[in-house]
XYZ file of C-alpha atoms in Angstrom:
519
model
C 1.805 20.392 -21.624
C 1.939 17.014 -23.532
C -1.888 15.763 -23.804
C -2.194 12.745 -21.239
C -4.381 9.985 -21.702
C -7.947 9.912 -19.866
C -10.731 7.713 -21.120
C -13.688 9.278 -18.880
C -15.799 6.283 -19.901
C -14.359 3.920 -17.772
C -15.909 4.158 -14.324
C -15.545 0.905 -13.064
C -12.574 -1.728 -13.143
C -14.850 -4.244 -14.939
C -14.920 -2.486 -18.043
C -11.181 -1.630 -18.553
C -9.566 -5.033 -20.576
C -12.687 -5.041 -22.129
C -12.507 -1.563 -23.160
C -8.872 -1.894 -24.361
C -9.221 -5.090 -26.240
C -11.925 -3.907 -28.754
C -9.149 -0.651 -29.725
C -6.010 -2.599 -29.777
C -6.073 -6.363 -28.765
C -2.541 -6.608 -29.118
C -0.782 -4.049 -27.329
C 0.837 -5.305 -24.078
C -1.101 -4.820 -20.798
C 1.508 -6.512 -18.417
C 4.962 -7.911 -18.558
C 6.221 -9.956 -15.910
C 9.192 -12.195 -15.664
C 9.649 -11.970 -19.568
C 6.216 -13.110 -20.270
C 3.517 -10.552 -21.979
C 0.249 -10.625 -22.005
C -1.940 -8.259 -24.485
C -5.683 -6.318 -23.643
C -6.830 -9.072 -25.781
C -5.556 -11.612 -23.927
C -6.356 -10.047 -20.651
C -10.221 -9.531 -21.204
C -10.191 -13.105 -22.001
C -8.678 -14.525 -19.245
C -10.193 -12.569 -17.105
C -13.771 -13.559 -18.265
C -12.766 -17.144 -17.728
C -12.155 -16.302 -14.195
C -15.031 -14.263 -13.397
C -16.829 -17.224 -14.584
C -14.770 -19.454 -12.468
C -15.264 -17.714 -9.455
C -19.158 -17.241 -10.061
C -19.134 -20.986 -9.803
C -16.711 -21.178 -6.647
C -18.335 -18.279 -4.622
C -22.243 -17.916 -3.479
C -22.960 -15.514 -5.120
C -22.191 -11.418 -6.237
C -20.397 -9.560 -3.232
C -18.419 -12.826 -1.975
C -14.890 -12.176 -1.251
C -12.077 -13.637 -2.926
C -8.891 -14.083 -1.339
C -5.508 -14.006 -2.811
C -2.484 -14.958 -1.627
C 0.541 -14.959 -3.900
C 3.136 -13.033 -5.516
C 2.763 -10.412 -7.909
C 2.143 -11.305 -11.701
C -0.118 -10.727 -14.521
C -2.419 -13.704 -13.070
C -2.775 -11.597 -9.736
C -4.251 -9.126 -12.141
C -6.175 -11.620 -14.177
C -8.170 -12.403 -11.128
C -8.675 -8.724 -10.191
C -10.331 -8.117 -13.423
C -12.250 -11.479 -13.149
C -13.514 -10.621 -9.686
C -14.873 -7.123 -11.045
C -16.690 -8.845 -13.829
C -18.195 -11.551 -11.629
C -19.337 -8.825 -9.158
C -16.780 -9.953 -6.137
C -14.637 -8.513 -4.075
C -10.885 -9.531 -4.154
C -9.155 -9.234 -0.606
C -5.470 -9.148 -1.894
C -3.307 -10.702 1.527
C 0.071 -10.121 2.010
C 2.273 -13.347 1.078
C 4.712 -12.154 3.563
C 2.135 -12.268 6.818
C 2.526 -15.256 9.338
C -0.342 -18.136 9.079
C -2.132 -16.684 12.154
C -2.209 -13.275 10.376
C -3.653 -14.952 7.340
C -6.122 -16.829 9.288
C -7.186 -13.638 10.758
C -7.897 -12.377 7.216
C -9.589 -15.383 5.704
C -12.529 -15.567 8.849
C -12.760 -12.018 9.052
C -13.645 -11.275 5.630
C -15.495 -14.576 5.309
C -13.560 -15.532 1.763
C -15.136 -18.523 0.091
C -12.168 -18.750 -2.270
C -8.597 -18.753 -1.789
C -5.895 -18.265 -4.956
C -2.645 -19.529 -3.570
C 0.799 -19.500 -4.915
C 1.800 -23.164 -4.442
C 5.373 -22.284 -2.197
C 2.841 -20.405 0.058
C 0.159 -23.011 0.734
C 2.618 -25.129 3.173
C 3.209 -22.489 5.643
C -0.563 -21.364 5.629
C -2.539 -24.589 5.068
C -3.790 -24.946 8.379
C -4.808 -21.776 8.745
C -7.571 -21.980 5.849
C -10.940 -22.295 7.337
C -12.767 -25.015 6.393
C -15.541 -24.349 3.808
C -13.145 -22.429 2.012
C -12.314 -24.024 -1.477
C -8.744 -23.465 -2.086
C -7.046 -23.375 -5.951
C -3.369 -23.175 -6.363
C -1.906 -20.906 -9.139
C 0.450 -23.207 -10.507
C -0.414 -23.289 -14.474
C -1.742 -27.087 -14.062
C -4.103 -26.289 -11.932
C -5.110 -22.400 -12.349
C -6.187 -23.979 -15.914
C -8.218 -26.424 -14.472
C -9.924 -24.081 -12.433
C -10.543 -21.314 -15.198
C -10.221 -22.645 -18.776
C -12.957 -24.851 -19.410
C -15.180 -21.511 -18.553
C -16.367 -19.385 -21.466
C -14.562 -16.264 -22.529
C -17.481 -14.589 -22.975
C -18.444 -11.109 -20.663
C -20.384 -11.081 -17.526
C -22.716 -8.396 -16.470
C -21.302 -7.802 -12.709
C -24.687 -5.706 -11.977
C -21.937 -3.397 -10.149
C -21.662 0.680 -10.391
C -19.097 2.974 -9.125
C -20.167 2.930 -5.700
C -20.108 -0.983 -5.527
C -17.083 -2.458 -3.442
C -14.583 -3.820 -5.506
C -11.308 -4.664 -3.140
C -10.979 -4.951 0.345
C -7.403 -4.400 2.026
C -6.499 -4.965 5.148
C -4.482 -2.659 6.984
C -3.010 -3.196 10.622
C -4.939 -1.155 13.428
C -4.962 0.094 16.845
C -6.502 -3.034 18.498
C -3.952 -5.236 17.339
C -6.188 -6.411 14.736
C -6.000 -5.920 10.589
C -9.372 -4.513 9.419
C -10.752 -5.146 6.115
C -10.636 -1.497 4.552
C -13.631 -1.954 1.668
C -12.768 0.385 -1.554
C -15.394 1.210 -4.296
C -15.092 1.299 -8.086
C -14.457 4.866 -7.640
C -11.678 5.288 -5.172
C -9.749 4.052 -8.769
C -11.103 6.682 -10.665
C -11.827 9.660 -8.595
C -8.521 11.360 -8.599
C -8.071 10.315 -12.513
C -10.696 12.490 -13.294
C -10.224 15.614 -10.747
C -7.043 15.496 -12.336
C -8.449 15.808 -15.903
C -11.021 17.694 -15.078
C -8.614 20.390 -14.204
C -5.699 19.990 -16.657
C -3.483 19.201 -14.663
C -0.510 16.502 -14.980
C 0.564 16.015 -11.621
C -0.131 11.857 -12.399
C -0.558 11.175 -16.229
C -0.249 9.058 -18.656
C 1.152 9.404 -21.797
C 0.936 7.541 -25.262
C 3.729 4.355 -25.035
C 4.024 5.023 -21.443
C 5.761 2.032 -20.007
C 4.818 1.897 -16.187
C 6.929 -0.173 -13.160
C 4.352 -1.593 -10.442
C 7.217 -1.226 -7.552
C 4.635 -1.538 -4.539
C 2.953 -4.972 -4.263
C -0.272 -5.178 -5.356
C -1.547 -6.085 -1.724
C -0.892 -2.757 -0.764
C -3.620 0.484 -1.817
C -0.137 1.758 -3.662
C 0.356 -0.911 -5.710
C -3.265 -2.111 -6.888
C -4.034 1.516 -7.216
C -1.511 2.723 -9.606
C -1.334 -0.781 -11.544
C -5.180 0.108 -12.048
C -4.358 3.766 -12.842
C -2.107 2.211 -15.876
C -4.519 -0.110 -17.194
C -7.289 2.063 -17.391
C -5.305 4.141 -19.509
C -4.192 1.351 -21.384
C -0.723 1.613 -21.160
C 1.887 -1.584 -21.183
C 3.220 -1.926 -16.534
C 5.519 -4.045 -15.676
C 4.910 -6.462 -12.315
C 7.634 -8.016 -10.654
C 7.273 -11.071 -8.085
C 8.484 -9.078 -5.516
C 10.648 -5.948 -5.397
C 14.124 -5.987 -5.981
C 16.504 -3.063 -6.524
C 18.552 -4.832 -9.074
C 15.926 -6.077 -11.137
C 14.134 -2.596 -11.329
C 16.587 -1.048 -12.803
C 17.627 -3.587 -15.504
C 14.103 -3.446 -15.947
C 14.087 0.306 -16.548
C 17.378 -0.408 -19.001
C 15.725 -2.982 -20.593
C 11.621 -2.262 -21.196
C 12.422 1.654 -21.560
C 10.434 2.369 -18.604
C 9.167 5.854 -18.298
C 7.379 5.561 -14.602
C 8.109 4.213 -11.870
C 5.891 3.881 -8.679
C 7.964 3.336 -5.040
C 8.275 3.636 -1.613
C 11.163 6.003 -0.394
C 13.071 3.048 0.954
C 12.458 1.559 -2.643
C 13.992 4.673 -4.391
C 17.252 4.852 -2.006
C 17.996 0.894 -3.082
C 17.724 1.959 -6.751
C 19.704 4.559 -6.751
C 22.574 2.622 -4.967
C 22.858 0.160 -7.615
C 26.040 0.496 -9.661
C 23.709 0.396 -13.121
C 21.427 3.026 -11.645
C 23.239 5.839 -14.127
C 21.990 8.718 -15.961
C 22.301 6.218 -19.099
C 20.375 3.619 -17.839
C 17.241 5.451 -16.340
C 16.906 8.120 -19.567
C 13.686 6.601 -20.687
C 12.443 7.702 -17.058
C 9.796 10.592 -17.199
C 8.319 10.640 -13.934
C 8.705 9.328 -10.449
C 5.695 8.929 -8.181
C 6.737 8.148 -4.717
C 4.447 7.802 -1.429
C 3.990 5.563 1.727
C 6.179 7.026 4.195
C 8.212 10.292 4.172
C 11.301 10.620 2.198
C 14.698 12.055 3.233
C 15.496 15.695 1.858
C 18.627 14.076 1.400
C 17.751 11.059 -0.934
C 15.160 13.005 -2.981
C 18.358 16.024 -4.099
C 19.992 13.130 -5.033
C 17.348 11.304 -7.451
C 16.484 14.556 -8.662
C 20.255 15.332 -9.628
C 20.507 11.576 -10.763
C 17.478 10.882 -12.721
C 16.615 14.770 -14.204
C 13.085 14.021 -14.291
C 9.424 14.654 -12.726
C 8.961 13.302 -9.557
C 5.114 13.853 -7.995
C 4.892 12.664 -3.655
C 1.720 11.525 -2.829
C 0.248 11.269 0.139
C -3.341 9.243 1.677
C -4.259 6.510 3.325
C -6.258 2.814 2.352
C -8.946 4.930 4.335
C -8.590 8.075 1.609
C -8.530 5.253 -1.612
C -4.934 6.309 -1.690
C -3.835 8.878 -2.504
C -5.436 12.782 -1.682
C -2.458 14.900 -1.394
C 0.410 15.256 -3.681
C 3.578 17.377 -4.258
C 3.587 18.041 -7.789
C 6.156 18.119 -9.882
C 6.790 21.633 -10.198
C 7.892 21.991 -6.339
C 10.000 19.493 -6.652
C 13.126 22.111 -7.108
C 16.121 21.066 -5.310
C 16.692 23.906 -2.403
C 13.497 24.843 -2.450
C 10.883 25.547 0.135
C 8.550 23.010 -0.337
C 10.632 19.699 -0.154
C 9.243 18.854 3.152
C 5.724 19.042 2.537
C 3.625 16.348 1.785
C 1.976 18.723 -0.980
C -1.588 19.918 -1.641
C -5.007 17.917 -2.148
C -6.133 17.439 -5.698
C -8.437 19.400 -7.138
C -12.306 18.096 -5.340
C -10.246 16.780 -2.404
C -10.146 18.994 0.959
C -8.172 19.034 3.930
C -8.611 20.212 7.670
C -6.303 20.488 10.897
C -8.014 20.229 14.053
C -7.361 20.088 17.530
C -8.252 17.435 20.061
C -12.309 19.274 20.368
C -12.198 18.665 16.715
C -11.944 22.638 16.053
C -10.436 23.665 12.966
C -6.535 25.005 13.622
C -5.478 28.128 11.234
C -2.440 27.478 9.050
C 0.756 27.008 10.844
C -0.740 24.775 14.024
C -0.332 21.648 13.955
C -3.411 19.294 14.799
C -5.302 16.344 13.137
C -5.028 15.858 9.643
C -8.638 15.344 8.474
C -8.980 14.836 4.681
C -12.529 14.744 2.210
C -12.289 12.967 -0.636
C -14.874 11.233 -3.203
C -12.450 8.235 -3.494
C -12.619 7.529 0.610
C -13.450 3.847 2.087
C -17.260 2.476 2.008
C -16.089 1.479 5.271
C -14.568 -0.894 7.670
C -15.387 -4.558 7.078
C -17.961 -5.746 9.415
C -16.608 -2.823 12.301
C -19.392 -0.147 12.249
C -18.272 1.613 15.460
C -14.600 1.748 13.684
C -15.934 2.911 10.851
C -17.890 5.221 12.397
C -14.712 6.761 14.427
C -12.582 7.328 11.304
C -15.378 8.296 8.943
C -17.148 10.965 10.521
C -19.481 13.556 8.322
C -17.362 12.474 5.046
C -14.054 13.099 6.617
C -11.300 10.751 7.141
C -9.142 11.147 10.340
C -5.929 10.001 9.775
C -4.095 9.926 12.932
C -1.462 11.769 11.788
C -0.388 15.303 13.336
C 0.711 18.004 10.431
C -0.027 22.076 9.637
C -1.321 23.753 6.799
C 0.796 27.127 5.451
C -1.178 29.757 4.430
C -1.052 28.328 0.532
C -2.691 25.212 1.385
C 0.296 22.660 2.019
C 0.121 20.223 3.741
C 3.222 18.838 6.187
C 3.275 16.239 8.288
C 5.068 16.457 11.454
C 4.182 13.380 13.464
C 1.495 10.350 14.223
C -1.117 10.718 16.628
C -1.610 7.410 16.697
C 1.099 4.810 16.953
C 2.271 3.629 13.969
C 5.454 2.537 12.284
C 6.307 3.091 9.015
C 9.280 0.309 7.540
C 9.925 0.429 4.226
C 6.500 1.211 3.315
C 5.419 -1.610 5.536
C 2.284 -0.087 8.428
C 3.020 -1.900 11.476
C 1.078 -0.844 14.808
C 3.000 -1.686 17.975
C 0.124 -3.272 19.698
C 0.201 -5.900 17.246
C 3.691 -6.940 18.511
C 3.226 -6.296 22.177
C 0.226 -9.092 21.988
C 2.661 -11.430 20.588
C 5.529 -10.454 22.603
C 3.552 -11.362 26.108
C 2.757 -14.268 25.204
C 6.307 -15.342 25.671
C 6.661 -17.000 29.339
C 9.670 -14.799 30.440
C 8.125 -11.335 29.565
C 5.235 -9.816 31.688
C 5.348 -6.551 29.359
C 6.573 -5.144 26.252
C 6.337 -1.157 24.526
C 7.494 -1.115 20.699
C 7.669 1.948 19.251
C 9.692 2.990 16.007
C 12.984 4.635 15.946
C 15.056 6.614 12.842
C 16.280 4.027 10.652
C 18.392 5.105 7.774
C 18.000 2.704 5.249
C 14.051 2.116 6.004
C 13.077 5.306 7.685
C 12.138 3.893 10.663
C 13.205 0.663 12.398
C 10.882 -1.705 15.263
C 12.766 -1.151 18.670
C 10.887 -3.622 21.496
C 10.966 -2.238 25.479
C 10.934 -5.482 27.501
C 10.049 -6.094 30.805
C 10.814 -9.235 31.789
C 8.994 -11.777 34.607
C 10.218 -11.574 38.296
C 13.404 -14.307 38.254
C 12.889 -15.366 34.311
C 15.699 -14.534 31.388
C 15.154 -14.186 28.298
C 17.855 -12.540 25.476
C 17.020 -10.427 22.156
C 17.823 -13.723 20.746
C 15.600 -16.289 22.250
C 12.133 -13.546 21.403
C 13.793 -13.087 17.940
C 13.174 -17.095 17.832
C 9.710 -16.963 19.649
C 8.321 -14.088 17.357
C 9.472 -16.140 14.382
C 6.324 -17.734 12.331
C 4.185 -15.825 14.986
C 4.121 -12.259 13.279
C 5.218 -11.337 9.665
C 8.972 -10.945 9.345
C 9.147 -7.341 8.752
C 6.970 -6.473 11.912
C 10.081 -8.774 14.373
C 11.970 -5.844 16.183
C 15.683 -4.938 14.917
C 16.244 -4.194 18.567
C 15.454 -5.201 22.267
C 15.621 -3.268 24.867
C 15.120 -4.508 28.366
C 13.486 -2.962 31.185
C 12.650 -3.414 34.994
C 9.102 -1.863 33.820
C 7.506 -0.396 31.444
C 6.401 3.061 31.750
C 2.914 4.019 32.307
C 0.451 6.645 33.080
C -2.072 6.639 35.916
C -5.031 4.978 34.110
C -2.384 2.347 32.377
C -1.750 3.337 29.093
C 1.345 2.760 27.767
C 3.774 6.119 27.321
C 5.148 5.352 23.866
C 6.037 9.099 23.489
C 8.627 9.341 26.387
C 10.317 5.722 24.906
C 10.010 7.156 21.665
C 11.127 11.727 22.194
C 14.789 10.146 23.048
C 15.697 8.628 19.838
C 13.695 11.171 17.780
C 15.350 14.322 19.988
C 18.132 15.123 17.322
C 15.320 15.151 14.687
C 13.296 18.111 13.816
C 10.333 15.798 13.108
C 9.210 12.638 14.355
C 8.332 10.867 11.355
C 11.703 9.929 9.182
């Protein structure tokens, strides 16, 4: 096995540029959009921004908001809000203003990084009290040079939050999901600690960030390759053409995707064996992947590919397929994999008794990189996180070797692209129209995005309403990518006897011809 890279050192995500830059100043830490910026460069920076948003914020544990596209500034102010001793809460540029309002007053950000196309749509949504600076190079400098580049002592551990991400929930509601310095290390070291190379790093590694850094995915591995101090490439937003010139180009050797991500690669007509050689290993996660499209990047690319599987609740990732059962025909394709080495997982039934391999329950998972908690939502908190164990909500069965599959979701959620979306979230929207008295959205197979938003609709007593006019409500209401593909109109919506909504009997009848109801 080819030594990997593991600096044990570095516990926290304050001390990584810094680390780098006194062993090799120069050597790239991010490209992005043809510009580079060097460790150097980035400790630098990002001391002038933890100093900046010291000034801007009241004090150490303040969140910091960002809202923008990826790039090496997005990173910048990471770094500079673990060396001030803040919390960044990355928000998804693609979110509607009411979703980003939602955000801003429920973490209680008293700065907001903008990307200046952004700020029209979402102005009025910005608290007041809530000092706003636009990343546009004029005035990003204003805000951040005329600070020293000089270090900061955050006063911050490995247990200290460092990031809180917001993921969509039951209630209709995102909740700020708080992550500690160690949910980015954890998993780095179990790894090490063991020997194994399921996710490693390698001397002139050259890394693609394909998931946004608003997502645990994306600010997780982009961390994972700067700790080891390794050159990753960010891209403004994803695009399927781009990453694989990029690949050509930079010599990329791995990659980081969504399934959905992966198919779009692969069906570009410079996606060839040629073009992707530099390509080591693939590390894929976020929803499950076809059988079907992982033979054929296997066959195409002829290199590692690792599946990893967790939750913003688990720090990211706890389980992973590794490499070596990644054998086209072979048994263990479906599985989501095995935990990592300190990581444990359970299967339980509705009691909360532990299921023996083979019956499918709960998946429960134990992990020393899981959530501090739920932002300001104790009794949440205290529902998901209980005795150390995270309860995912999704339905899956151990074998007796200790893989994991997952089968199906006990709770409700959709999976597009890599994109969580919970149903209720639309169904709160989708009544508010005047012409619908109820609406049931559940996900259906989908095969370019594994699953697609399908809307139930029951519409008032003498009102009208077509797929088009809601299409045109929904619009600025909800992110794009949560608006339903398809309506579907009804003269009611089905419920059971104390009113809840049977999502499973909309759902079983597009899912029947599939052997599992996840896609």
């Amino acid at each position: 096995m080819t030594p990997g890279i593991h600096h044990p050192e570095l516990t926290t995500v304050a001390a990584i540029a810094g680390f780098h830059a006194e062993r090799d100043p120069d050597r790239p830490a991010l490209v992005c959009r043809g510009r580079q910026l060097g460790y150097g460069a980035l400790h630098l920076g990002s001391n002038r921004a933890a100093h900046a948003i010291r000034a801007s914020v009241p004090g150490p544990g303040a969140r910091v908001a960002f809202l923008g596209k990826e790039s090496e500034r997005y990173y910048e102010v990471y770094l500079g809000c673990a060396k001030s001793g803040c919390v960044l809460v990355p928000i998804n540029w693609r979110l509607s203003a009411p979703e980003v309002e939602h955000i801003l007053r429920d973490s209680g950000s008293a700065l907001l990084l903008v990307d200046p196309g952004l700020l029209p749509a979402v102005r009025g949504a910005v608290p007041g009290g809530v000092r706003v600076v636009t990343l546009d190079d004029a005035a990003y400098a204003a805000w951040a040079a005329p600070w020293p580049d000089t270090d900061l002592d955050p006063g911050t551990g490995p247990d200290d939050a460092v990031v809180q991400l917001y993921t969509s929930g039951t209630t209709g509601l995102p909740k700020g999901v708080v992550l500690a310095q160690r949910s980015f290390f954890a998993i780095r070291d179990a790894l090490a600690g063991a020997g194994l190379d399921w996710i490693d790093w390698r001397p002139g590694d050259r890394s693609l960030i394909g998931i946004p850094g608003f997502h645990v995915g994306g600010i997780w591995w982009a961390t994972q390759g700067l700790a080891a101090g390794i050159t990753n490439i960010a891209m403004p937003r994803f695009d399927s053409r781009e990453a694989v010139r990029l690949v050509r180009d930079l010599g990329i050797t791995t990659v980081c995707v969504v399934p959905a991500m992966l198919r779009l690669m692969l069906a570009e007509p410079e996606a060839t064996p040629e073009h992707t050689a530099t390509v080591r290993k693939v590390v894929y996660g976020g929803s499950p992947i076809a059988e079907t499209l992982l033979k054929e990047a296997i066959e195409l690319l002829g290199c590692d590919f690792a599946q990893i599987y967790g939750l913003t609740e688990t720090g990211n990732t706890a389980i992973c397929l590794p490499p070596a059962d990644h054998v086209v025909g072979g048994s263990r394709l479906r599985a989501a994999g095995r935990p990592y080495p300190g990581v444990k997982v359970k299967v339980i039934d509705p009691r909360g008794a532990e299921l023996p391999p083979g019956e499918v329950g709960e998946v429960c998972l134990r992990t020393p990189a899981r959530m501090l908690g739920y932002w300001g939502l104790p009794e949440a908190t205290a529902a998901t996180l209980v005795d150390g164990w995270v309860h995912t909500g999704d339905a899956g069965h151990l074998d007796a070797d200790g893989y994991l599959t997952i089968s199906d979701r006990l709770k409700d959620m959709i999976i597009v692209g890599g994109e969580n979306i919970y149903p209720t979230e639309i169904e709160n929207v989708l009544t508010k129209h005047p012409a619908v008295a109820e609406a049931a959205v559940v996900g259906v197979p989908d095969e370019r995005f594994g699953e697609a938003v399908h809307a139930f609709v029951a519409l008032r007593p003498g009102a009208a309403a077509t797929p088009r006019d809601l299409l045109v409500f929904l619009r600025g209401r909800i992110a794009a990518f949560k608006i339903p593909s398809r309506f579907e109109f009804l003269d009611e919506v089905p419920r059971n006897p104390s009113g809840k909504i049977l999502r499973r009997e909309l759902r079983d009848r597009f899912w029947a011809a599939h052997d599992r109801k996840v896609n």
